[in-house]
C-alpha positions as a printed Julia matrix, in Angstrom:
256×3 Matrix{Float64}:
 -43.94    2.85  -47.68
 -41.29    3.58  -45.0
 -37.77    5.18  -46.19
 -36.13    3.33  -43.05
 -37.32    2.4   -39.5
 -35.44    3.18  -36.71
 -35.23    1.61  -32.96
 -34.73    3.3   -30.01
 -33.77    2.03  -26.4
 -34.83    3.95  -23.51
 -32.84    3.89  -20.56
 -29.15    5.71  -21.2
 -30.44    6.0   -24.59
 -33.52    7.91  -25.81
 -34.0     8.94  -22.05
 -31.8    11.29  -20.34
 -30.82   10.86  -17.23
 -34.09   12.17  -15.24
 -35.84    9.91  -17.86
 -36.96   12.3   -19.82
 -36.55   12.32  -24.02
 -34.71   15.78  -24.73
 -37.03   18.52  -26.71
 -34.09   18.16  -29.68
 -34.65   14.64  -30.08
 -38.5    14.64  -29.9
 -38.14   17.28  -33.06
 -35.87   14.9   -34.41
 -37.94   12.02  -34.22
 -40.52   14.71  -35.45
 -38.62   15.47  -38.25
 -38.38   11.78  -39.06
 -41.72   10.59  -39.5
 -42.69   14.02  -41.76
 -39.56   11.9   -44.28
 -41.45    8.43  -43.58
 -38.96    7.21  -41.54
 -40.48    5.19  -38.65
 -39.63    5.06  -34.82
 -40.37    2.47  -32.72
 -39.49    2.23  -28.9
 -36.74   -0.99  -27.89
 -37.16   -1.29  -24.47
 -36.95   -3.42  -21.6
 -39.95   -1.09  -19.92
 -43.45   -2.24  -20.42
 -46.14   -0.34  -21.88
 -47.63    1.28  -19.29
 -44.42    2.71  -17.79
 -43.5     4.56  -20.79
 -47.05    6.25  -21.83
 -45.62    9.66  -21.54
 -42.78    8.96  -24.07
 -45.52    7.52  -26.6
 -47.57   10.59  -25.79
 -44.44   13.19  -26.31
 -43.11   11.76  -29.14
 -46.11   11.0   -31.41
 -44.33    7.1   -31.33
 -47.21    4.2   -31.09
 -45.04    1.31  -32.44
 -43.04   -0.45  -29.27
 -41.04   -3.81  -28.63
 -41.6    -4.28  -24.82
 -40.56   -5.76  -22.19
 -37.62   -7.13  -23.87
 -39.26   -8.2   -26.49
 -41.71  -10.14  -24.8
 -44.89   -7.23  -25.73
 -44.78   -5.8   -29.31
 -47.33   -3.42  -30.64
 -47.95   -1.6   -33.75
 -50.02    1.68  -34.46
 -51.46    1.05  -30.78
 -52.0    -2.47  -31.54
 -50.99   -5.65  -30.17
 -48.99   -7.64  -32.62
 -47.87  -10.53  -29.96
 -47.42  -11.38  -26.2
 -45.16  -13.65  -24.68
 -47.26  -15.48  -21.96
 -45.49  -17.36  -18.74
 -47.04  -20.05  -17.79
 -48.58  -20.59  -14.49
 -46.6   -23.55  -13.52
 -43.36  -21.81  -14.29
 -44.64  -18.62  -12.79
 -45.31  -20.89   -9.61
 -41.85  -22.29   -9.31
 -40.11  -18.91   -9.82
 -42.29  -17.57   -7.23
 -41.25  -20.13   -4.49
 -38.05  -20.15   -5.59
 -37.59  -16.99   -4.95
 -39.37  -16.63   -1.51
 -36.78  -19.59   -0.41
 -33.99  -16.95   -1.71
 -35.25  -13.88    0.19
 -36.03  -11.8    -3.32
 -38.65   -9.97   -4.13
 -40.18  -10.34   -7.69
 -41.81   -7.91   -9.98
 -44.67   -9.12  -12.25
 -45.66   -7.41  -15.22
 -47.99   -7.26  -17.83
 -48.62   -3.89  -20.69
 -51.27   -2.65  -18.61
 -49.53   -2.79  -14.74
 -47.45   -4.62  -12.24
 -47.45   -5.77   -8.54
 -44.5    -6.54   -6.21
 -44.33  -10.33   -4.27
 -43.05   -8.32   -1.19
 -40.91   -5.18   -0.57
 -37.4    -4.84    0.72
 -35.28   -1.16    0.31
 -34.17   -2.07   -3.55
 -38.06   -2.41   -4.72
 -38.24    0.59   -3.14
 -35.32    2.92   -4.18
 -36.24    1.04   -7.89
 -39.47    2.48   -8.45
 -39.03    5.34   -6.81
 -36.19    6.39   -9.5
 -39.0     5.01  -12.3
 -41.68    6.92  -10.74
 -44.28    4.24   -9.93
 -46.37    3.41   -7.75
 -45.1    -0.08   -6.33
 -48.33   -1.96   -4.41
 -47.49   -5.63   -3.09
 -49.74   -8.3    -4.05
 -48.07  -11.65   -4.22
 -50.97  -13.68   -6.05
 -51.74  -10.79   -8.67
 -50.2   -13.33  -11.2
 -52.68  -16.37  -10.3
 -55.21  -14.07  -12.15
 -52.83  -11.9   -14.87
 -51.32  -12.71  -17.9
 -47.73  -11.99  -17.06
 -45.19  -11.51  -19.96
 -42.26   -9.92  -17.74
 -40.69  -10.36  -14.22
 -38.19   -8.78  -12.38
 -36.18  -10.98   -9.93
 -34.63   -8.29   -7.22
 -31.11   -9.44   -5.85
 -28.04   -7.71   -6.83
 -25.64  -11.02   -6.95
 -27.78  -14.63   -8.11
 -27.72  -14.47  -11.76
 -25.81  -18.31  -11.72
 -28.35  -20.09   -9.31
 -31.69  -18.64  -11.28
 -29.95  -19.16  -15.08
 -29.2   -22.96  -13.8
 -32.71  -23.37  -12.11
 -35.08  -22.54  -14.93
 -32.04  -23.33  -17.27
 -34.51  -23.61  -21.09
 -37.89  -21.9   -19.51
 -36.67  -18.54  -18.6
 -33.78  -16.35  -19.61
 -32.45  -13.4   -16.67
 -30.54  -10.54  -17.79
 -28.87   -7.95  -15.22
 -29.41   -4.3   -16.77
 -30.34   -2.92  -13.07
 -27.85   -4.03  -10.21
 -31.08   -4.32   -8.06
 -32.92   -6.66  -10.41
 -32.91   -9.35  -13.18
 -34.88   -8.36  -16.42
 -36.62  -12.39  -16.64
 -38.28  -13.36  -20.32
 -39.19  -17.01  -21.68
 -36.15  -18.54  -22.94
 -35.9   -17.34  -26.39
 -37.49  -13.91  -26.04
 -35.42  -10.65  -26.24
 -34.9    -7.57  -28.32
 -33.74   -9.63  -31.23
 -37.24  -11.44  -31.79
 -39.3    -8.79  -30.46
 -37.77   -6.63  -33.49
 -38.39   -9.86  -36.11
 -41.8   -10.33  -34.68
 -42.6    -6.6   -34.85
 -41.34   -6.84  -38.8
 -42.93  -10.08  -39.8
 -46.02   -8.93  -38.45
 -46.44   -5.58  -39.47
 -45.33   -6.45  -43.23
 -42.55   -4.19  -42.75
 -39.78   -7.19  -43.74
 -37.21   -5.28  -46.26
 -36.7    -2.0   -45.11
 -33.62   -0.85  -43.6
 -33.24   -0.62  -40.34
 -31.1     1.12  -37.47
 -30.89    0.8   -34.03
 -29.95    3.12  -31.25
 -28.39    1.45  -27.84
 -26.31    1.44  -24.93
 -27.1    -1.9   -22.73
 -26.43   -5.09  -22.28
 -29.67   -6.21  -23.33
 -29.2    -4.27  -27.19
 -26.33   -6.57  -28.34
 -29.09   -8.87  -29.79
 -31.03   -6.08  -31.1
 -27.99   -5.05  -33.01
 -27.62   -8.24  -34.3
 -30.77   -8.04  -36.02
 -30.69   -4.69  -37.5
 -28.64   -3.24  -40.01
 -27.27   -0.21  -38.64
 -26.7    -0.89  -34.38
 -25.53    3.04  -33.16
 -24.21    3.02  -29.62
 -24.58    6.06  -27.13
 -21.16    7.56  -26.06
 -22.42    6.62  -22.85
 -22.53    2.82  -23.34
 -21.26   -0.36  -22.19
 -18.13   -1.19  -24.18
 -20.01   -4.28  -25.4
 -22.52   -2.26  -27.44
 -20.02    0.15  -28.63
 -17.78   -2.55  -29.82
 -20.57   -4.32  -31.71
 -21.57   -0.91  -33.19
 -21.29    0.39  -36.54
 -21.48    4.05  -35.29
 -20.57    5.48  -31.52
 -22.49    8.59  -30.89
 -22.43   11.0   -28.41
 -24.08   10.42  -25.4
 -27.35   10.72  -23.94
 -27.19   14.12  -22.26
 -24.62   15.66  -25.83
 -27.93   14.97  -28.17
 -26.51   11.22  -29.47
 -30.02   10.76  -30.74
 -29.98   13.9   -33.23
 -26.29   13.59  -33.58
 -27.02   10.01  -34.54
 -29.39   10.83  -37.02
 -27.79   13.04  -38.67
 -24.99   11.39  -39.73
 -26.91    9.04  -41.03
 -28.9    11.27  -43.19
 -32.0    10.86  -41.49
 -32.61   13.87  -40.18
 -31.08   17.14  -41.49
């Protein structure tokens, strides 16, 4: 039985800022499972973006995609399907606006077109972005990305019930069903692994961790957070470059 399970965001949080986890906090997380304490990646990321952090840390328990791609011990626990009709609509609706959109599933992703955002984007995530604008005709898709840096207002009123956009890139829109997010990626990932009960903690710095705060029952913010997630915090950390994680941890007693 686990002592305690802890989440971790990536970007600004786990990550540093070449998006890399520090060699302190993969002994920390280390140090953590060897006291049955269990990690599990929070991200807005999909699975195949983030192998290497699975593969450095020893971690194979992830909520994905904002919740919309949850695994456990390498396994799929539950995916968050968009329909074809919807992904249809989205699609021309955002040809009509001039912005590009990203779809993904856990295994790989494909751009509608290219402009210098998509670009600069992946380039900073280190992926290879290839344009293929009816790879989703023939993909499950669980995640999009909606690039434009101001049109948060016209897509939330558009698919206003069907899909839910939030801005944690000023080049792009993270876009889940309605109803899919951190939050119920973290009470899927606990229903469904039998893991209801045990206490839980939460490391964050975005907009897109206030509702995974809400459902855990220790949110930490990084120093280097938004003032939302440090206000909704029970703990403010250091930052992501001063070792938050391990600083974290430790006053918590999770770590020595």
């Amino acid at each position: 039985m686990y002592q305690a399970i802890v989440f971790f965001d990536l970007d600004g949080t786990l990550f540093d800022d070449n998006k890399n986890v520090l060699p302190t906090s993969i002994a920390a997380i280390q140090e953590m499972q060897q006291h049955h304490i269990l990690p599990v990646i929070a991200t807005g990321r999909n699975i195949f973006e983030i192998q290497y952090v699975l593969d450095a840390t020893g971690i194979d328990a992830v909520v994905s995609a904002n919740g919309s791609y949850v695994q456990y011990q390498g396994k799929k626990l539950t995916a968050a399907v968009i329909d074809q009709q919807t992904l249809t609509a989205i699609t021309e609706f955002a040809k009509e606006q001039g912005d590009p959109l990203g779809y993904f599933n856990n295994r790989g992703f494909r751009l509608s077109q290219a402009n210098q955002d998509t670009t600069d984007n992946f380039k900073l995530l280190r992926l290879d972005a290839q344009v293929d604008p009816t790879w989703y005709l023939h993909q499950d898709i669980n995640f999009l990305n909606v690039f434009n840096r101001d049109k948060e207002k016209i897509y939330q009123e558009k698919f206003a019930g069907i899909l839910s956009f939030v801005r944690n890139n000023p080049r792009a829109l993270d876009t889940m069903q309605t109803g899919i997010t951190k939050q119920t990626g973290i009470r899927t990932f606990l229903k469904e692994a039998g893991l209801a009960g045990i206490k839980t903690y939460a490391f964050g710095d975005g907009l897109n961790d206030l509702q995974m705060f809400d459902e855990v029952d220790i949110p930490i913010a990084m120093g280097n957070g938004v003032f939302q997630a440090k206000n909704k915090a029970a703990y403010v950390t250091a930052g992501n470059m001063d070792d938050g994680i391990v600083k974290g941890l430790r006053h918590f007693g999770l770590i020595q």
